[in-house]
Coordinates of C-alpha atoms in Angstrom, one line a residue:
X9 CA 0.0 0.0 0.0
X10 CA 3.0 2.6 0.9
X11 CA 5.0 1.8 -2.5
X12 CA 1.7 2.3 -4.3
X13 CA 1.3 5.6 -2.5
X14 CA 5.0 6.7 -3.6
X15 CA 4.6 6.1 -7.1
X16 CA 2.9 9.4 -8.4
X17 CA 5.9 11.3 -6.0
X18 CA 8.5 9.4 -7.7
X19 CA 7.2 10.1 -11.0
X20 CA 6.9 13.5 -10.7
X21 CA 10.4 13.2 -9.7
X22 CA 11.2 12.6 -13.2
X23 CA 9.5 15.5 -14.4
X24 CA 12.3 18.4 -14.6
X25 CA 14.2 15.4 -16.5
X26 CA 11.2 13.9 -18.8
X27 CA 9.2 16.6 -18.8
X28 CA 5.9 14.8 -18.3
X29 CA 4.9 11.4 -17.4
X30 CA 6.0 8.6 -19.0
X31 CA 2.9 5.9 -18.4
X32 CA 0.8 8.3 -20.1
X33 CA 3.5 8.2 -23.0
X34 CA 3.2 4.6 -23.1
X35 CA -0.7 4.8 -22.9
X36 CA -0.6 7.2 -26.6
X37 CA 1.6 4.6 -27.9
X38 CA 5.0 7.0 -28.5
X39 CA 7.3 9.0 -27.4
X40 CA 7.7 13.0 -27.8
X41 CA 9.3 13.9 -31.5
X42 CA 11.8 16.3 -30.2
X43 CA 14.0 15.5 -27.4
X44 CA 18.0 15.3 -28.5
X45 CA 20.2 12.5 -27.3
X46 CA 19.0 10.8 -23.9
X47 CA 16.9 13.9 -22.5
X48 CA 13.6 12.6 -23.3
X49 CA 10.4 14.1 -23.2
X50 CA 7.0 13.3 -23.4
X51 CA 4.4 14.9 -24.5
X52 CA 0.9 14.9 -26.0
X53 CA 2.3 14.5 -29.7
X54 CA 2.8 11.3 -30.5
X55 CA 2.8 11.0 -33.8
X56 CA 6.1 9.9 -35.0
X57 CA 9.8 9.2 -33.4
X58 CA 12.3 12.6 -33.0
X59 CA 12.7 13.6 -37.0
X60 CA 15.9 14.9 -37.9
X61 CA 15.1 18.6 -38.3
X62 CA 17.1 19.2 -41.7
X63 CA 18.6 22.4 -43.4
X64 CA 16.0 21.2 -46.1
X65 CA 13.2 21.2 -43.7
X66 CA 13.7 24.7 -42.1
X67 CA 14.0 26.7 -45.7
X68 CA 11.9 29.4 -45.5
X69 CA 11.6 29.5 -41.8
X70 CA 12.6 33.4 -40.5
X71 CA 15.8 32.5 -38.1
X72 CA 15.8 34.3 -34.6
X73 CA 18.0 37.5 -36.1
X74 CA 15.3 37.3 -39.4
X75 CA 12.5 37.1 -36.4
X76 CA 14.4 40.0 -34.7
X77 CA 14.6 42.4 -38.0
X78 CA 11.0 41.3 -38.9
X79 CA 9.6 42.3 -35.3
X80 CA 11.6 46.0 -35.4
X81 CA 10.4 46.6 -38.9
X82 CA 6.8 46.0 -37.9
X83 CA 7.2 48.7 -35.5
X84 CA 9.1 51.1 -37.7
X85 CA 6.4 50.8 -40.1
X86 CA 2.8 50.2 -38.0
X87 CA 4.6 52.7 -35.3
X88 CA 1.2 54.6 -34.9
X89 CA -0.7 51.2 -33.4
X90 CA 2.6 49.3 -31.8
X91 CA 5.0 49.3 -29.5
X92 CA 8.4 46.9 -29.7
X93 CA 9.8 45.6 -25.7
X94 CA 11.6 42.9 -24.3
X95 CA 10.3 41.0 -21.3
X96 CA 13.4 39.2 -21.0
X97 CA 16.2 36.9 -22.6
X98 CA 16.7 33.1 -23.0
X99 CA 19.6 31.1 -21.7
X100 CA 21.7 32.2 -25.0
X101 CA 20.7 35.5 -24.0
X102 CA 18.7 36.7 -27.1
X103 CA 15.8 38.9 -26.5
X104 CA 12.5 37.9 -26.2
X105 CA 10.8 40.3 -28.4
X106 CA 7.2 41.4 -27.8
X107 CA 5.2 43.3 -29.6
X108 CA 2.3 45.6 -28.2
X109 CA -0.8 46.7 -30.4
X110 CA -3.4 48.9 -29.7
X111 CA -4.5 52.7 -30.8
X112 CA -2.5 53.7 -27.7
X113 CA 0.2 51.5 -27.1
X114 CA 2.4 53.4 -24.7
X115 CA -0.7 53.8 -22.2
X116 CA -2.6 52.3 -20.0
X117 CA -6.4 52.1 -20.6
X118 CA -9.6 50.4 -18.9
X119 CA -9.3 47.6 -21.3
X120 CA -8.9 44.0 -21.7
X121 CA -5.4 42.7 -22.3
X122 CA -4.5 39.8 -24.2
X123 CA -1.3 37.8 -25.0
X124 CA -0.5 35.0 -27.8
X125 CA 2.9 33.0 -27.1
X126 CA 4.8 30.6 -29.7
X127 CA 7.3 28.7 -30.3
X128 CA 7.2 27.6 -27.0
X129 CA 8.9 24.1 -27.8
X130 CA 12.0 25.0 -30.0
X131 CA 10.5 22.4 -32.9
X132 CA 7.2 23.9 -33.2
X133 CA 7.8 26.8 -35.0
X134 CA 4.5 27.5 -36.8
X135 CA 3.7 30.2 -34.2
X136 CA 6.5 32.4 -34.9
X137 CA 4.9 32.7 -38.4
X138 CA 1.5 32.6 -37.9
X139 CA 2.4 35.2 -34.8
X140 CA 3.8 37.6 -37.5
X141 CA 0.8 37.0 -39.9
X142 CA -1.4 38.1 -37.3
X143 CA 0.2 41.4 -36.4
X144 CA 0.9 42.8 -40.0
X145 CA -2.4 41.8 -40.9
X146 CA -3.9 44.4 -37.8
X147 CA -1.7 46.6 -39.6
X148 CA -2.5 46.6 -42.8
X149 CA -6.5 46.1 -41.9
X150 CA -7.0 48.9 -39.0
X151 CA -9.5 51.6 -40.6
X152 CA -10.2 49.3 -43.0
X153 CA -11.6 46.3 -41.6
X154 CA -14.2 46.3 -38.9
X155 CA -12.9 43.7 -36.9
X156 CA -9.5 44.9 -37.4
X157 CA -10.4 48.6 -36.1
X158 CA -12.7 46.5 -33.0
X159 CA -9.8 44.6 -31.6
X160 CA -6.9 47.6 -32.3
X161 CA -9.3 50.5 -30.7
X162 CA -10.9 48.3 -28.0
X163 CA -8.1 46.1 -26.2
X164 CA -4.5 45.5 -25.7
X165 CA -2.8 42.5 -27.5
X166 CA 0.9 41.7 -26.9
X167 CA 2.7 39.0 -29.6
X168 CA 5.4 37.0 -28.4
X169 CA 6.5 35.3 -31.4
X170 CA 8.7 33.4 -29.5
X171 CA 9.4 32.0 -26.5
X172 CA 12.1 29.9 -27.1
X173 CA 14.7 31.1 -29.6
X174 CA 17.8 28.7 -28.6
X175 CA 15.4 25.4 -28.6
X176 CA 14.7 26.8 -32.3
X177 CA 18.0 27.5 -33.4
X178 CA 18.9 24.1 -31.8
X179 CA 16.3 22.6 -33.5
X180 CA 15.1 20.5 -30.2
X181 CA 12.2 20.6 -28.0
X182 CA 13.6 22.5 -24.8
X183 CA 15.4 25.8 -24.4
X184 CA 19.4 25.9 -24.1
X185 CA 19.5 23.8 -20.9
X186 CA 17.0 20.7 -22.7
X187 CA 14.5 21.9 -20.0
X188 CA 11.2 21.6 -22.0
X189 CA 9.4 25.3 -20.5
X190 CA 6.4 23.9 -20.9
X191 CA 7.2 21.6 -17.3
X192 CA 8.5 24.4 -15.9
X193 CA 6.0 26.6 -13.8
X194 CA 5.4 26.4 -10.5
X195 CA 2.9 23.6 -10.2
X196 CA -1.1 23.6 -8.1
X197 CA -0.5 19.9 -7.5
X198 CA 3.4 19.2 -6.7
X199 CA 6.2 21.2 -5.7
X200 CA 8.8 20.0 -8.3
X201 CA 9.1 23.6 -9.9
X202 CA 8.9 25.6 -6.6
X203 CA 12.8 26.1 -6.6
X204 CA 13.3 29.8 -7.9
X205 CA 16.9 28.9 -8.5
X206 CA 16.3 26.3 -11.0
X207 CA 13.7 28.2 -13.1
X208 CA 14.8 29.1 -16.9
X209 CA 14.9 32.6 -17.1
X210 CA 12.4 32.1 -20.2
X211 CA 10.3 31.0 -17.9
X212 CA 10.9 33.4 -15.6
X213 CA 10.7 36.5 -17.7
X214 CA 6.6 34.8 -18.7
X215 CA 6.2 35.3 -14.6
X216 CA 7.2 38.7 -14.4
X217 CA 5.5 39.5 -17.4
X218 CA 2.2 38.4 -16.4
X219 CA 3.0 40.2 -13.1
X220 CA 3.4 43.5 -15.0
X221 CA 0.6 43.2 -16.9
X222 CA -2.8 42.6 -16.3
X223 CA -4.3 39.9 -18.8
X224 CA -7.7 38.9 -18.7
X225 CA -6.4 36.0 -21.7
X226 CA -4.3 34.4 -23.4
X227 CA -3.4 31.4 -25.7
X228 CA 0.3 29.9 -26.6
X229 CA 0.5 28.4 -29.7
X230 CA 2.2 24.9 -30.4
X231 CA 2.3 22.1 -33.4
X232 CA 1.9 18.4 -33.2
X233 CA -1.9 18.3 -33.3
X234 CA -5.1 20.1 -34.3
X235 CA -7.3 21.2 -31.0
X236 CA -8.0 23.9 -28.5
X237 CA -6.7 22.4 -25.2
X238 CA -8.4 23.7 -21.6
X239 CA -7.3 23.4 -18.3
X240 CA -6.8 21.8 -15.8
X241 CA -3.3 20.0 -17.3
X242 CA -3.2 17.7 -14.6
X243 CA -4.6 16.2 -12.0
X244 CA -4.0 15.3 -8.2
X245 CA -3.0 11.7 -8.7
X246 CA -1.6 12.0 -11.9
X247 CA -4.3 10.0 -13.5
X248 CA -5.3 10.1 -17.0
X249 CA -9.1 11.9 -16.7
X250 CA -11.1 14.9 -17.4
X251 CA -10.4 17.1 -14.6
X252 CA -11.9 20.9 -15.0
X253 CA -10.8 23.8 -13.1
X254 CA -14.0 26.1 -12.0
X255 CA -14.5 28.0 -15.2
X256 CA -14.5 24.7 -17.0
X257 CA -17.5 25.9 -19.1
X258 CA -16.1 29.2 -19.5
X259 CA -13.1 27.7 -20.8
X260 CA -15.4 25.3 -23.4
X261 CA -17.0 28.3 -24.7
X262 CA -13.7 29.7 -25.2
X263 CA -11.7 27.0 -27.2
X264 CA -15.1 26.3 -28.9
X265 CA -14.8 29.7 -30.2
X266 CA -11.3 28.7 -31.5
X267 CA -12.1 25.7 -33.0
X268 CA -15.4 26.2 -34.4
X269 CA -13.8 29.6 -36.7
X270 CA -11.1 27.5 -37.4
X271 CA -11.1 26.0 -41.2
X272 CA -11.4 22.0 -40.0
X273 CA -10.4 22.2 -36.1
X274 CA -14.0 21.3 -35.3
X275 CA -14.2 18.0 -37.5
X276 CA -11.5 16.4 -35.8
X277 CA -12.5 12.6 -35.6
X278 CA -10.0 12.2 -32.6
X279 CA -11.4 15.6 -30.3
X280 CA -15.1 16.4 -30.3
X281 CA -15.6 19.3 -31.7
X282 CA -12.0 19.9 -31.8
X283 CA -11.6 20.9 -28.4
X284 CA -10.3 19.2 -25.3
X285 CA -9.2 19.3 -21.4
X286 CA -5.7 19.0 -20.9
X287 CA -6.0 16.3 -18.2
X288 CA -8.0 14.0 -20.4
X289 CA -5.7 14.1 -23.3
X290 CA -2.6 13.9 -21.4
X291 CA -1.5 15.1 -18.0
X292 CA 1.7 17.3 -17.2
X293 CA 2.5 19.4 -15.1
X294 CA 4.4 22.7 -14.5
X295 CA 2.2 23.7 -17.3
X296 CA 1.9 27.4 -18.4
X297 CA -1.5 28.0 -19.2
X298 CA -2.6 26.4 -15.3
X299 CA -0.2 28.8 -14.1
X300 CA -1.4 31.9 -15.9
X301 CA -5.1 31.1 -14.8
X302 CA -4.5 30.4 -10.6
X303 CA -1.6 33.3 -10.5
X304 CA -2.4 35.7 -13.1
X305 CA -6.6 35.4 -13.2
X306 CA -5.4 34.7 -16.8
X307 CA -7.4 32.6 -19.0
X308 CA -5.3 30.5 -21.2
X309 CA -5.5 27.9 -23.9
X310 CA -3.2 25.5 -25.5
X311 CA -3.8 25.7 -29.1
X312 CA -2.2 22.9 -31.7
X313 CA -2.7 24.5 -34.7
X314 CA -0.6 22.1 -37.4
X315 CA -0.9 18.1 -37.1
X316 CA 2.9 18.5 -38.2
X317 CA 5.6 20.1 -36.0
X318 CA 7.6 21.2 -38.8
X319 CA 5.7 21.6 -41.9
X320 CA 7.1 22.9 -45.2
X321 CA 7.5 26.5 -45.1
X322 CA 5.2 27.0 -48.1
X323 CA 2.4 25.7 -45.8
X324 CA 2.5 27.9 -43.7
X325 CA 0.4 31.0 -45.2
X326 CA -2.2 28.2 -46.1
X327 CA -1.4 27.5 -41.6
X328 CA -2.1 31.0 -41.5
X329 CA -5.0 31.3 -43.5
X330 CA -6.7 28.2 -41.7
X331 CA -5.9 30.1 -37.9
X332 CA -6.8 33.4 -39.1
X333 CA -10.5 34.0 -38.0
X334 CA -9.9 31.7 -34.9
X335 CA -7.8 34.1 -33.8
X336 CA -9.7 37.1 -34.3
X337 CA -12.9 35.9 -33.4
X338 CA -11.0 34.5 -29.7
X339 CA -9.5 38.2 -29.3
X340 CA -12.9 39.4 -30.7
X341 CA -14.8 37.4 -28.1
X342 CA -13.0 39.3 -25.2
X343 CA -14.7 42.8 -25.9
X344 CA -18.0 41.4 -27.7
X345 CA -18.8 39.4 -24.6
X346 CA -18.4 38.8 -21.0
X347 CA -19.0 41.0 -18.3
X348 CA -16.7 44.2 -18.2
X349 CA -16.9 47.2 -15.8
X350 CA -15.2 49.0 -13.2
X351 CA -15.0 49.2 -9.3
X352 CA -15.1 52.5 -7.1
X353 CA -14.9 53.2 -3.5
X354 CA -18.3 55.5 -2.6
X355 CA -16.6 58.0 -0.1
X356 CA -13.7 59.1 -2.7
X357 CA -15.2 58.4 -6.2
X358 CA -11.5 56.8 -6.5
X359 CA -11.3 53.4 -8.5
X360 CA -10.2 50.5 -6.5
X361 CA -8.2 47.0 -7.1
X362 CA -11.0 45.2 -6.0
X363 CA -12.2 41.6 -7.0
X364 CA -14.9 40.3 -8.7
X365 CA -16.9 37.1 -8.4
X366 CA -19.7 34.8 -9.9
X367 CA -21.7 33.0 -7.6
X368 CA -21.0 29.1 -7.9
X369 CA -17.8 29.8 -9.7
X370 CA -14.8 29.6 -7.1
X371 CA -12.3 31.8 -9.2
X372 CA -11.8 35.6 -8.6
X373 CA -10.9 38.0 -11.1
X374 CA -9.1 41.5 -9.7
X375 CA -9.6 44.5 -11.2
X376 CA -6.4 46.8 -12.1
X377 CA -5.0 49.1 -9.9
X378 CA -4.6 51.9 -12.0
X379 CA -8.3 52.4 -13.3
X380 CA -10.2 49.7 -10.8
X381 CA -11.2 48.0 -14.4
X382 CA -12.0 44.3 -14.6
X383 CA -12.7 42.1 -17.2
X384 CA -14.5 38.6 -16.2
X385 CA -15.3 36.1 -19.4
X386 CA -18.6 34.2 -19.0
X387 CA -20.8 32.2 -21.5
X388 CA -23.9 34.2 -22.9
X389 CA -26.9 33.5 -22.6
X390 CA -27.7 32.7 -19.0
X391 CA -28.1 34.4 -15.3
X392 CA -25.7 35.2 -12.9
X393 CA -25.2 36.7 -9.7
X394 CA -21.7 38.7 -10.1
X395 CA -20.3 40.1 -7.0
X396 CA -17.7 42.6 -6.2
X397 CA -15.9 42.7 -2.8
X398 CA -12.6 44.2 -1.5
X399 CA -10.5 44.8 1.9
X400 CA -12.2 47.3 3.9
X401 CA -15.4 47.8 1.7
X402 CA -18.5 46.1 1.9
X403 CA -19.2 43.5 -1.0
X404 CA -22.2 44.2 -3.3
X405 CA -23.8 41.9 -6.1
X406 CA -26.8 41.9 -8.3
X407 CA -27.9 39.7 -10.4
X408 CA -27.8 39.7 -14.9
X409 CA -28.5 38.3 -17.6
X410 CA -25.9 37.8 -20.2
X411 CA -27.3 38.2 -23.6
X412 CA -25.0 37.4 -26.8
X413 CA -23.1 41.3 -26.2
X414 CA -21.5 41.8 -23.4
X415 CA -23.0 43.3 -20.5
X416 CA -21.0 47.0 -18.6
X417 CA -21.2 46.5 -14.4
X418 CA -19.6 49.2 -12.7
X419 CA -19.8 48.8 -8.8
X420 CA -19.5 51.4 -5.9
X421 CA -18.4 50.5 -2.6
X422 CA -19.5 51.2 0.8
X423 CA -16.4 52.1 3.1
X424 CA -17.0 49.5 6.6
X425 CA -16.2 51.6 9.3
X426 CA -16.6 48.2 11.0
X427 CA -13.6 46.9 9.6
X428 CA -10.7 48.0 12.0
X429 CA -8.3 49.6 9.1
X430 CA -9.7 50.3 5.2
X431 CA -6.8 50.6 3.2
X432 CA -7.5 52.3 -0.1
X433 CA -4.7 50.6 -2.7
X434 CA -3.8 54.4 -4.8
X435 CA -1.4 53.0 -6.3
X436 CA -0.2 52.4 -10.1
X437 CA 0.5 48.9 -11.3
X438 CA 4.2 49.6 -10.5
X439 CA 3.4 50.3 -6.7
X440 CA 4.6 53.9 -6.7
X441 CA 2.7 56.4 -5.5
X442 CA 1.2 59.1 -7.7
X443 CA -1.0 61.9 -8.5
X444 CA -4.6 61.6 -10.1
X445 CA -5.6 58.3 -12.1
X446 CA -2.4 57.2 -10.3
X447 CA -3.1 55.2 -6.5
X448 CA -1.4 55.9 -3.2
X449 CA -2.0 54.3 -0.2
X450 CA -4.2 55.6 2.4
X451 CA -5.1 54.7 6.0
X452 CA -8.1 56.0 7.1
X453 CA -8.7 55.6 11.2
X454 CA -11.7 55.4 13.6
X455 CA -13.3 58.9 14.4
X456 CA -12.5 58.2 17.9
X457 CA -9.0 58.6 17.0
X458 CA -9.3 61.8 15.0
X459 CA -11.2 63.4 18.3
X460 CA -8.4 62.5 20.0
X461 CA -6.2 64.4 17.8
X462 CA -8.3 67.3 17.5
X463 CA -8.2 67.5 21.4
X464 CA -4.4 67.1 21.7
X465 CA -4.1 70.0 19.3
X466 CA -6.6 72.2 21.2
X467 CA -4.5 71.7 24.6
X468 CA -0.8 72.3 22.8
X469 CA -2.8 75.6 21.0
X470 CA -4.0 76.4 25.0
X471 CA -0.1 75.7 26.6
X472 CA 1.9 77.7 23.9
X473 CA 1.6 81.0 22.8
X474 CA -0.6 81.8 19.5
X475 CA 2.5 82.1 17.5
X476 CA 4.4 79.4 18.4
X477 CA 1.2 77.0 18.9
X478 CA 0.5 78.1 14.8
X479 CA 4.1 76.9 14.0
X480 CA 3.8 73.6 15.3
X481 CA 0.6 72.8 14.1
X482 CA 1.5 74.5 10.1
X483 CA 4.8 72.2 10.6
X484 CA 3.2 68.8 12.0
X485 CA 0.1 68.8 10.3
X486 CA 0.6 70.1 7.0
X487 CA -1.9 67.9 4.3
X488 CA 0.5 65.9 2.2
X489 CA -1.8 63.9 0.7
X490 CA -5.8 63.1 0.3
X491 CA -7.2 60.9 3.0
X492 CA -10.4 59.4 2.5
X493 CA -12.5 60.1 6.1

């Protein structure tokens, strides 16, 4: 009974090493396509033993400095709708080049964010093409095409084309170090990843990035397979079973979107519908999408857009062509539905960081500190009960109906002077303390405690002269900053 007990902990053991869990390998009948010499990996392609990647086979495929140019003249040229950043660099120390697009991409707005990710396995490279696609297309299309000008004026998207430059240029499945970075966030389940020192720093720079930022979704794209994949990746025991996390249906609706615009993702014979939870195809863990939705309230899908890993580079516009409306109806689907609004406290008129709620649904999504704007995906078409709540305030729901559009809910908080210390979070996404739309933090006592004040000012003004008494009270008491009574 106790070795049967140790089995899933010894596994998991293996994982920084295999990357996943080798029974369930067994179970697909294969081994992962991409692993160099012993390192071995398993994942949920198993369609064929590790190809030699040849100089044949990657014609026509942009190289990382290619990638690099291609990224900087996108900006140079769609400067107006773009910005060009790093969030980091991989083990080889390239940068990992992002690109932001939006009508004002420098600023922060009340408005959804949303980040695609590829090439997050070094030999699936179909996303840094299909990546590019996407953004000159925006470019080309804004003012001109309605769904084009809809997702440029009404959200932030940021392109990562890739995530993994070395495991490219190496033309294997993990980064520099043959860790595959897909295994390599912290996991719900096990601890295996909980070492900071052993993190990638690709996987590392995703972490802080997500931190920074505050995305409502997201979707990483890899190749090896045709289907929208859902969380949860794994599950307690390590079994092989459909396990959903508690916006499982939210997350359905969600890869359905994907699947059902895409050109035959939805007749796949081995998915239903084309779509599928991560744990019931094939467990791992240290996952990235699992990650982004328990730490970053980030909803993220696993998308396998091409049943080959490396297809022929003259495929790949045809790739593109068959993605294209997937993708913009998934970024579409983030302002056209859903439930967006924003959160104030009553006393101040200030927006707050609050967090907001659907009843029977045990995720919270937070708002952003800058503009108290949140941004919480549901499926249309039925009721809910939404509620807002934060430290200090009291919470306050009502009750909707989600139609096909999406529905605006602002809330205003009461202040509860019941609740010993309210703390007002003023502050701006980077925690420093600012003027105006910018946060600073405020403490706002009992009224006992400013009496007491007021009294211990009237006896100094009694004991010292007028003049001096003035002095001390201009020097001590000065207003520095707003406090919310």
């Amino acid at each position: 009974m106790a070795i049967s007990r140790l089995q899933p902990l010894f596994l998991l053991l293996l994982l920084r090493a295999f990357g996943s869990l080798p029974t369930q390998a067994a179970a697909r009948g294969g081994r992962d396509s991409s692993d160099d010499g012993d390192h071995r990996s398993f994942s949920r392609n198993l369609l064929e033993d590790k190809p030699h990647i040849t100089e044949e086979m990657a014609h026509g495929y942009m190289s990382n400095t290619e990638l690099e140019t291609a990224i900087h003249t996108f900006g140079n040229r769609c400067s107006n709708i773009s910005r060009i950043y790093s969030i980091g660099k991989s083990v080889n120390d390239f940068p990992l080049w992002a690109i932001e697009i939006s009508d004002k991409p420098r600023q922060r707005e009340a408005e959804p964010a949303f980040k695609f990710i590829g090439n997050v396995h070094g030999d699936e490279p179909v996303g840094r093409e299909v990546l590019m696609h996407l953004a000159d297309w925006l470019c080309d299309n804004y003012l001109k095409d309605p769904l084009a000008t809809l997702i440029v004026e009404n959200m932030h998207l940021h392109i990562l084309p890739t995530m993994n430059p070395d495991g490219f240029a190496l033309r294997w499945r993990g980064n520099a170090n043959k860790i595959d970075l897909n295994r390599d966030f912290p996991d719900q389940f096990f601890s295996v990843n909980n070492d900071i020192n052993y993190r990638q720093p690709e996987t590392r720079a995703i972490m802080n990035w997500v931190k920074q930022e505050h995305f409502t979704a997201s979707a990483s794209l890899h190749g090896g397979a045709l289907v929208a994949n859902y969380p949860w990746d794994g599950t307690r025991d390590t079994s092989k079973r459909y396990y959903g996390c508690p916006d499982d249906k939210t997350f359905r609706h969600m890869a359905s979107v994907y699947s059902q615009s895409h050109y035959n993702m939805s007749l796949s014979k081995e998915f239903e519908g084309g779509i599928t939870n991560g744990a019931f195809w094939y467990p791992i863990y240290g996952g990235m999408q699992d990650w982004n939705y328990i730490h970053g309230g980030c909803f993220e899908l696993t998308l396998e857009i091409s049943d080959t890993k490396w297809p022929k580079a003259v495929e790949l516009s045809i790739i593109w062509e068959h993605n294209r409306m997937s993708m913009l109806n998934l970024l579409a689907s983030l302002i056209k539905s859903g439930v967006h609004g924003r959160i104030f406290a009553a006393d101040t008129g200030r927006p707050i960081p609050g967090s907001v709620m659907i009843k029977g649904i045990d995720s919270k999504v937070r708002a952003s500190r800058a503009f108290g704007d949140y941004h919480r995906i549901i499926v249309p078409g039925e009721k809910y009960e939404v509620m807002a709540s934060m430290e200090g305030f009291r919470p306050k729901s009502t009750h909707i109906v989600l139609e096909q559009e999406a529905a605006n809910l602002d809330f205003i908080l009461e202040p509860d002077r019941a609740d010993g210390q309210m703390k007002l979070l003023y502050n701006d996404d980077n925690g420093c303390p600012c003027g105006n739309s910018k946060m600073f933090h405020v403490q706002e006592a009992h009224l006992w405690l400013y009496l007491l004040v007021v009294c211990v000012l009237l006896t100094l003004y009694l004991v010292f002269k007028r003049k001096g008494a003035s002095k001390l009270l201009t020097y001590k008491y000065s207003p520095r900053r707003s406090v919310a009574v």
